[in-house]
Amino acid sequence: MATFALVHGGGGSAWDWHLVATALRERGHDAVAVDLPCDDASAGWADYRDVVTEAIGVRRDPVVVGHSLGGFTAPLVPARLLVLVAAMIPAPGETFADWWAATGYQGTGLDDVFYHDVPPELAAEARRRERGEDSRALREPWPLAAWPDTPTRYLLCRDDRMFPAPFARRHARERLGLEPDEMDGGHYAALSRPVELADRLAAFTAG
């Protein structure tokens, strides 16, 4: 059995992971999803880390999974394995605002980059639950001097309109020297393909 700590992306919430968490528990694993303090103007990266660490509690050797902007938070948390799902990979000292130009991100110009393949009722609920991303963390340099010495997997979504597959492949290779794993689905695969995503996460712990 593995423990998964599930970290949402920008303006999201623990709810984003509810279907994946259920699927992981059905497979005999433990799963905890967190609400980051993204709408707290005083919260920095240390506060983001502490929220995840407190949610993990006494559980040992978690697998920390970061989605999208959650890629800035996940590596701050001690883990047996890091999994980045359609995620941003920060460089030491880089701010959120700097990341876009530093990675050569150019956007896609497509409508609905988040929920285009999510069932309509889930997409509507996700939009209703969106929170502001107003924390101090976005203006702080990413605090680690280097990527942690933790095994890391990058899982890209081939139909992602936010971070298209060619960009995500290059991003994982340039920032971490990783050849990414791939699955079908858009940016919010946790809502559009939760069972497949849970199976992928579980498989990472079996290897």
PDB file of C-alpha atoms in Angstrom:
ATOM      1  CA  MET A   1       0.000   0.000   0.000  1.00  0.00           C
ATOM      2  CA  ALA A   2       1.200   3.495  -0.840  1.00  0.00           C
ATOM      3  CA  THR A   3       0.147   6.852   0.551  1.00  0.00           C
ATOM      4  CA  PHE A   4      -0.542   9.511  -2.055  1.00  0.00           C
ATOM      5  CA  ALA A   5      -0.534  13.216  -1.222  1.00  0.00           C
ATOM      6  CA  LEU A   6      -2.423  14.961  -4.028  1.00  0.00           C
ATOM      7  CA  VAL A   7      -1.574  18.616  -4.690  1.00  0.00           C
ATOM      8  CA  HIS A   8      -3.876  20.673  -6.883  1.00  0.00           C
ATOM      9  CA  GLY A   9      -2.962  23.341  -9.410  1.00  0.00           C
ATOM     10  CA  GLY A  10      -3.494  27.087  -9.519  1.00  0.00           C
ATOM     11  CA  GLY A  11      -6.810  28.254  -8.096  1.00  0.00           C
ATOM     12  CA  GLY A  12      -7.903  24.665  -7.534  1.00  0.00           C
ATOM     13  CA  SER A  13      -8.852  22.685  -4.457  1.00  0.00           C
ATOM     14  CA  ALA A  14      -8.697  19.243  -2.926  1.00  0.00           C
ATOM     15  CA  TRP A  15     -11.996  18.526  -4.707  1.00  0.00           C
ATOM     16  CA  ASP A  16     -10.128  18.380  -8.028  1.00  0.00           C
ATOM     17  CA  TRP A  17      -8.700  15.048  -6.882  1.00  0.00           C
ATOM     18  CA  HIS A  18     -11.815  13.480  -5.347  1.00  0.00           C
ATOM     19  CA  LEU A  19     -12.369  10.904  -8.102  1.00  0.00           C
ATOM     20  CA  VAL A  20      -8.706   9.907  -8.227  1.00  0.00           C
ATOM     21  CA  ALA A  21      -8.539   9.633  -4.435  1.00  0.00           C
ATOM     22  CA  THR A  22     -11.567   7.332  -4.436  1.00  0.00           C
ATOM     23  CA  ALA A  23     -10.064   5.159  -7.176  1.00  0.00           C
ATOM     24  CA  LEU A  24      -6.762   4.899  -5.297  1.00  0.00           C
ATOM     25  CA  ARG A  25      -8.526   3.850  -2.097  1.00  0.00           C
ATOM     26  CA  GLU A  26     -10.491   1.236  -4.039  1.00  0.00           C
ATOM     27  CA  ARG A  27      -7.113  -0.168  -5.080  1.00  0.00           C
ATOM     28  CA  GLY A  28      -5.977  -0.476  -1.467  1.00  0.00           C
ATOM     29  CA  HIS A  29      -3.951   2.727  -1.217  1.00  0.00           C
ATOM     30  CA  ASP A  30      -4.255   5.720   1.080  1.00  0.00           C
ATOM     31  CA  ALA A  31      -4.874   9.134  -0.477  1.00  0.00           C
ATOM     32  CA  VAL A  32      -5.033  12.603   0.995  1.00  0.00           C
ATOM     33  CA  ALA A  33      -5.827  15.698  -1.062  1.00  0.00           C
ATOM     34  CA  VAL A  34      -5.029  19.153   0.261  1.00  0.00           C
ATOM     35  CA  ASP A  35      -6.407  22.666  -0.048  1.00  0.00           C
ATOM     36  CA  LEU A  36      -3.416  24.932  -0.590  1.00  0.00           C
ATOM     37  CA  PRO A  37      -3.633  28.476   0.848  1.00  0.00           C
ATOM     38  CA  CYS A  38      -3.768  29.979  -2.632  1.00  0.00           C
ATOM     39  CA  ASP A  39      -6.345  32.627  -1.673  1.00  0.00           C
ATOM     40  CA  ASP A  40      -4.333  33.781   1.371  1.00  0.00           C
ATOM     41  CA  ALA A  41      -2.355  36.863   0.364  1.00  0.00           C
ATOM     42  CA  SER A  42       0.182  36.256   3.164  1.00  0.00           C
ATOM     43  CA  ALA A  43       1.004  32.638   2.255  1.00  0.00           C
ATOM     44  CA  GLY A  44       4.437  31.828   0.861  1.00  0.00           C
ATOM     45  CA  TRP A  45       5.964  28.614  -0.442  1.00  0.00           C
ATOM     46  CA  ALA A  46       6.811  27.527   3.102  1.00  0.00           C
ATOM     47  CA  ASP A  47       3.114  27.766   3.990  1.00  0.00           C
ATOM     48  CA  TYR A  48       2.177  25.692   0.936  1.00  0.00           C
ATOM     49  CA  ARG A  49       4.690  23.051   2.000  1.00  0.00           C
ATOM     50  CA  ASP A  50       3.442  23.061   5.588  1.00  0.00           C
ATOM     51  CA  VAL A  51      -0.177  22.543   4.543  1.00  0.00           C
ATOM     52  CA  VAL A  52       0.787  19.423   2.589  1.00  0.00           C
ATOM     53  CA  THR A  53       3.075  18.140   5.351  1.00  0.00           C
ATOM     54  CA  GLU A  54       0.366  18.625   7.974  1.00  0.00           C
ATOM     55  CA  ALA A  55      -2.179  16.798   5.811  1.00  0.00           C
ATOM     56  CA  ILE A  56       0.203  13.851   5.447  1.00  0.00           C
ATOM     57  CA  GLY A  57       0.613  13.765   9.219  1.00  0.00           C
ATOM     58  CA  VAL A  58       2.103  10.556  10.576  1.00  0.00           C
ATOM     59  CA  ARG A  59       1.902   8.732   7.253  1.00  0.00           C
ATOM     60  CA  ARG A  60       5.393   7.660   6.187  1.00  0.00           C
ATOM     61  CA  ASP A  61       7.106   7.752   2.794  1.00  0.00           C
ATOM     62  CA  PRO A  62       4.329   9.396   0.787  1.00  0.00           C
ATOM     63  CA  VAL A  63       4.101   9.661  -2.964  1.00  0.00           C
ATOM     64  CA  VAL A  64       3.584  13.377  -3.589  1.00  0.00           C
ATOM     65  CA  VAL A  65       1.674  14.201  -6.762  1.00  0.00           C
ATOM     66  CA  GLY A  66       1.604  17.741  -8.124  1.00  0.00           C
ATOM     67  CA  HIS A  67      -0.736  18.927 -10.879  1.00  0.00           C
ATOM     68  CA  SER A  68      -0.019  22.031 -12.990  1.00  0.00           C
ATOM     69  CA  LEU A  69       1.137  24.813 -10.613  1.00  0.00           C
ATOM     70  CA  GLY A  70       1.295  22.096  -7.951  1.00  0.00           C
ATOM     71  CA  GLY A  71       4.664  21.292  -9.532  1.00  0.00           C
ATOM     72  CA  PHE A  72       6.066  24.231  -7.557  1.00  0.00           C
ATOM     73  CA  THR A  73       4.816  22.788  -4.249  1.00  0.00           C
ATOM     74  CA  ALA A  74       5.269  19.020  -4.599  1.00  0.00           C
ATOM     75  CA  PRO A  75       9.114  19.005  -4.546  1.00  0.00           C
ATOM     76  CA  LEU A  76       9.136  20.992  -1.300  1.00  0.00           C
ATOM     77  CA  VAL A  77       7.612  18.042   0.568  1.00  0.00           C
ATOM     78  CA  PRO A  78       9.731  15.060   1.687  1.00  0.00           C
ATOM     79  CA  ALA A  79       8.620  12.032  -0.330  1.00  0.00           C
ATOM     80  CA  ARG A  80       9.586   8.569  -1.529  1.00  0.00           C
ATOM     81  CA  LEU A  81       8.468   9.509  -5.044  1.00  0.00           C
ATOM     82  CA  LEU A  82       7.418  12.703  -6.831  1.00  0.00           C
ATOM     83  CA  VAL A  83       4.913  12.540  -9.676  1.00  0.00           C
ATOM     84  CA  LEU A  84       4.265  15.621 -11.793  1.00  0.00           C
ATOM     85  CA  VAL A  85       0.999  15.503 -13.748  1.00  0.00           C
ATOM     86  CA  ALA A  86       0.757  18.080 -16.562  1.00  0.00           C
ATOM     87  CA  ALA A  87       2.877  20.197 -14.271  1.00  0.00           C
ATOM     88  CA  MET A  88       5.146  23.220 -14.211  1.00  0.00           C
ATOM     89  CA  ILE A  89       8.749  22.435 -13.232  1.00  0.00           C
ATOM     90  CA  PRO A  90      10.393  25.345 -11.413  1.00  0.00           C
ATOM     91  CA  ALA A  91      14.084  26.174 -11.497  1.00  0.00           C
ATOM     92  CA  PRO A  92      15.942  27.321  -8.365  1.00  0.00           C
ATOM     93  CA  GLY A  93      15.189  30.973  -7.620  1.00  0.00           C
ATOM     94  CA  GLU A  94      12.576  31.213 -10.355  1.00  0.00           C
ATOM     95  CA  THR A  95       9.278  32.994  -9.731  1.00  0.00           C
ATOM     96  CA  PHE A  96       5.930  31.991 -11.170  1.00  0.00           C
ATOM     97  CA  ALA A  97       6.000  35.061 -13.427  1.00  0.00           C
ATOM     98  CA  ASP A  98       9.521  34.238 -14.678  1.00  0.00           C
ATOM     99  CA  TRP A  99       8.648  30.615 -15.504  1.00  0.00           C
ATOM    100  CA  TRP A 100       6.628  31.395 -18.628  1.00  0.00           C
ATOM    101  CA  ALA A 101       9.376  33.208 -20.519  1.00  0.00           C
ATOM    102  CA  ALA A 102      12.178  31.037 -19.134  1.00  0.00           C
ATOM    103  CA  THR A 103      10.550  27.873 -20.491  1.00  0.00           C
ATOM    104  CA  GLY A 104       9.611  29.372 -23.855  1.00  0.00           C
ATOM    105  CA  TYR A 105       5.916  28.837 -23.216  1.00  0.00           C
ATOM    106  CA  GLN A 106       3.845  30.366 -26.010  1.00  0.00           C
ATOM    107  CA  GLY A 107       0.293  29.315 -25.205  1.00  0.00           C
ATOM    108  CA  THR A 108      -2.113  27.660 -27.606  1.00  0.00           C
ATOM    109  CA  GLY A 109      -4.799  30.221 -28.392  1.00  0.00           C
ATOM    110  CA  LEU A 110      -7.447  27.530 -27.889  1.00  0.00           C
ATOM    111  CA  ASP A 111     -10.657  28.016 -25.952  1.00  0.00           C
ATOM    112  CA  ASP A 112     -11.288  26.116 -22.726  1.00  0.00           C
ATOM    113  CA  VAL A 113      -7.754  24.969 -22.017  1.00  0.00           C
ATOM    114  CA  PHE A 114      -8.772  23.324 -18.741  1.00  0.00           C
ATOM    115  CA  TYR A 115     -12.056  21.410 -19.038  1.00  0.00           C
ATOM    116  CA  HIS A 116     -12.649  20.676 -22.727  1.00  0.00           C
ATOM    117  CA  ASP A 117     -12.793  16.900 -22.204  1.00  0.00           C
ATOM    118  CA  VAL A 118     -14.309  16.880 -18.704  1.00  0.00           C
ATOM    119  CA  PRO A 119     -17.956  15.750 -18.410  1.00  0.00           C
ATOM    120  CA  PRO A 120     -20.134  18.897 -18.424  1.00  0.00           C
ATOM    121  CA  GLU A 121     -21.517  18.454 -14.906  1.00  0.00           C
ATOM    122  CA  LEU A 122     -18.026  17.998 -13.472  1.00  0.00           C
ATOM    123  CA  ALA A 123     -16.658  20.920 -15.486  1.00  0.00           C
ATOM    124  CA  ALA A 124     -19.438  23.166 -14.167  1.00  0.00           C
ATOM    125  CA  GLU A 125     -18.710  22.118 -10.584  1.00  0.00           C
ATOM    126  CA  ALA A 126     -14.964  22.639 -11.099  1.00  0.00           C
ATOM    127  CA  ARG A 127     -15.589  26.162 -12.354  1.00  0.00           C
ATOM    128  CA  ARG A 128     -17.857  26.880  -9.403  1.00  0.00           C
ATOM    129  CA  ARG A 129     -15.146  25.750  -6.995  1.00  0.00           C
ATOM    130  CA  GLU A 130     -12.280  27.730  -8.544  1.00  0.00           C
ATOM    131  CA  ARG A 131     -10.473  29.991  -6.088  1.00  0.00           C
ATOM    132  CA  GLY A 132      -8.289  33.018  -6.532  1.00  0.00           C
ATOM    133  CA  GLU A 133      -4.530  32.521  -6.738  1.00  0.00           C
ATOM    134  CA  ASP A 134      -3.485  35.602  -4.780  1.00  0.00           C
ATOM    135  CA  SER A 135      -0.790  34.318  -2.449  1.00  0.00           C
ATOM    136  CA  ARG A 136       2.630  35.806  -1.803  1.00  0.00           C
ATOM    137  CA  ALA A 137       4.126  32.535  -3.063  1.00  0.00           C
ATOM    138  CA  LEU A 138       3.615  33.538  -6.691  1.00  0.00           C
ATOM    139  CA  ARG A 139       5.929  36.501  -6.178  1.00  0.00           C
ATOM    140  CA  GLU A 140       8.550  34.576  -4.217  1.00  0.00           C
ATOM    141  CA  PRO A 141      11.569  32.857  -5.791  1.00  0.00           C
ATOM    142  CA  TRP A 142      11.221  29.094  -5.713  1.00  0.00           C
ATOM    143  CA  PRO A 143      13.182  28.286  -2.545  1.00  0.00           C
ATOM    144  CA  LEU A 144      15.173  25.120  -3.301  1.00  0.00           C
ATOM    145  CA  ALA A 145      18.777  25.340  -4.455  1.00  0.00           C
ATOM    146  CA  ALA A 146      18.279  22.259  -6.664  1.00  0.00           C
ATOM    147  CA  TRP A 147      15.659  19.670  -7.489  1.00  0.00           C
ATOM    148  CA  PRO A 148      15.439  17.242  -4.552  1.00  0.00           C
ATOM    149  CA  ASP A 149      17.233  13.922  -4.700  1.00  0.00           C
ATOM    150  CA  THR A 150      13.915  12.098  -4.949  1.00  0.00           C
ATOM    151  CA  PRO A 151      12.852   9.736  -7.735  1.00  0.00           C
ATOM    152  CA  THR A 152      10.601  11.748 -10.034  1.00  0.00           C
ATOM    153  CA  ARG A 153       8.158  10.864 -12.807  1.00  0.00           C
ATOM    154  CA  TYR A 154       6.544  13.294 -15.230  1.00  0.00           C
ATOM    155  CA  LEU A 155       3.152  12.297 -16.652  1.00  0.00           C
ATOM    156  CA  LEU A 156       1.947  14.429 -19.552  1.00  0.00           C
ATOM    157  CA  CYS A 157      -1.535  14.402 -21.035  1.00  0.00           C
ATOM    158  CA  ARG A 158      -1.521  14.093 -24.811  1.00  0.00           C
ATOM    159  CA  ASP A 159      -4.672  16.208 -25.280  1.00  0.00           C
ATOM    160  CA  ASP A 160      -3.598  18.954 -22.870  1.00  0.00           C
ATOM    161  CA  ARG A 161      -4.437  22.406 -24.252  1.00  0.00           C
ATOM    162  CA  MET A 162      -2.681  24.245 -21.426  1.00  0.00           C
ATOM    163  CA  PHE A 163       0.681  22.477 -21.668  1.00  0.00           C
ATOM    164  CA  PRO A 164       0.586  20.728 -25.057  1.00  0.00           C
ATOM    165  CA  ALA A 165       2.439  17.442 -25.360  1.00  0.00           C
ATOM    166  CA  PRO A 166       5.395  18.784 -27.429  1.00  0.00           C
ATOM    167  CA  PHE A 167       5.983  21.527 -24.854  1.00  0.00           C
ATOM    168  CA  ALA A 168       5.605  19.139 -21.895  1.00  0.00           C
ATOM    169  CA  ARG A 169       8.033  16.633 -23.400  1.00  0.00           C
ATOM    170  CA  ARG A 170      10.649  19.334 -23.925  1.00  0.00           C
ATOM    171  CA  HIS A 171      10.003  20.839 -20.484  1.00  0.00           C
ATOM    172  CA  ALA A 172      10.561  17.515 -18.690  1.00  0.00           C
ATOM    173  CA  ARG A 173      13.699  16.788 -20.680  1.00  0.00           C
ATOM    174  CA  GLU A 174      15.245  20.236 -20.282  1.00  0.00           C
ATOM    175  CA  ARG A 175      14.428  20.788 -16.635  1.00  0.00           C
ATOM    176  CA  LEU A 176      14.848  17.277 -15.188  1.00  0.00           C
ATOM    177  CA  GLY A 177      16.435  15.155 -17.904  1.00  0.00           C
ATOM    178  CA  LEU A 178      13.340  12.957 -17.835  1.00  0.00           C
ATOM    179  CA  GLU A 179      11.599  11.120 -20.624  1.00  0.00           C
ATOM    180  CA  PRO A 180       7.979  11.679 -19.631  1.00  0.00           C
ATOM    181  CA  ASP A 181       5.281   9.083 -19.307  1.00  0.00           C
ATOM    182  CA  GLU A 182       2.156   9.806 -21.352  1.00  0.00           C
ATOM    183  CA  MET A 183      -1.582   9.233 -21.182  1.00  0.00           C
ATOM    184  CA  ASP A 184      -4.573  10.435 -23.146  1.00  0.00           C
ATOM    185  CA  GLY A 185      -6.679  13.254 -21.762  1.00  0.00           C
ATOM    186  CA  GLY A 186      -6.620  16.991 -21.243  1.00  0.00           C
ATOM    187  CA  HIS A 187      -5.190  19.200 -18.521  1.00  0.00           C
ATOM    188  CA  TYR A 188      -7.699  18.025 -15.922  1.00  0.00           C
ATOM    189  CA  ALA A 189      -7.255  14.283 -16.413  1.00  0.00           C
ATOM    190  CA  ALA A 190      -8.069  13.942 -12.709  1.00  0.00           C
ATOM    191  CA  LEU A 191     -11.665  14.758 -13.684  1.00  0.00           C
ATOM    192  CA  SER A 192     -11.842  13.422 -17.242  1.00  0.00           C
ATOM    193  CA  ARG A 193      -9.911  10.149 -16.759  1.00  0.00           C
ATOM    194  CA  PRO A 194      -9.643   9.575 -12.999  1.00  0.00           C
ATOM    195  CA  VAL A 195      -9.528   5.777 -13.094  1.00  0.00           C
ATOM    196  CA  GLU A 196      -6.792   5.693 -15.724  1.00  0.00           C
ATOM    197  CA  LEU A 197      -4.836   8.333 -13.802  1.00  0.00           C
ATOM    198  CA  ALA A 198      -5.192   6.386 -10.556  1.00  0.00           C
ATOM    199  CA  ASP A 199      -3.955   3.253 -12.315  1.00  0.00           C
ATOM    200  CA  ARG A 200      -0.929   5.155 -13.631  1.00  0.00           C
ATOM    201  CA  LEU A 201      -0.107   6.530 -10.188  1.00  0.00           C
ATOM    202  CA  ALA A 202      -0.449   3.116  -8.589  1.00  0.00           C
ATOM    203  CA  ALA A 203       1.752   1.554 -11.264  1.00  0.00           C
ATOM    204  CA  PHE A 204       4.526   4.057 -10.546  1.00  0.00           C
ATOM    205  CA  THR A 205       4.778   2.686  -7.011  1.00  0.00           C
ATOM    206  CA  ALA A 206       5.007  -0.921  -8.174  1.00  0.00           C
ATOM    207  CA  GLY A 207       8.111  -0.468 -10.292  1.00  0.00           C
TER     208      GLY A 207
END
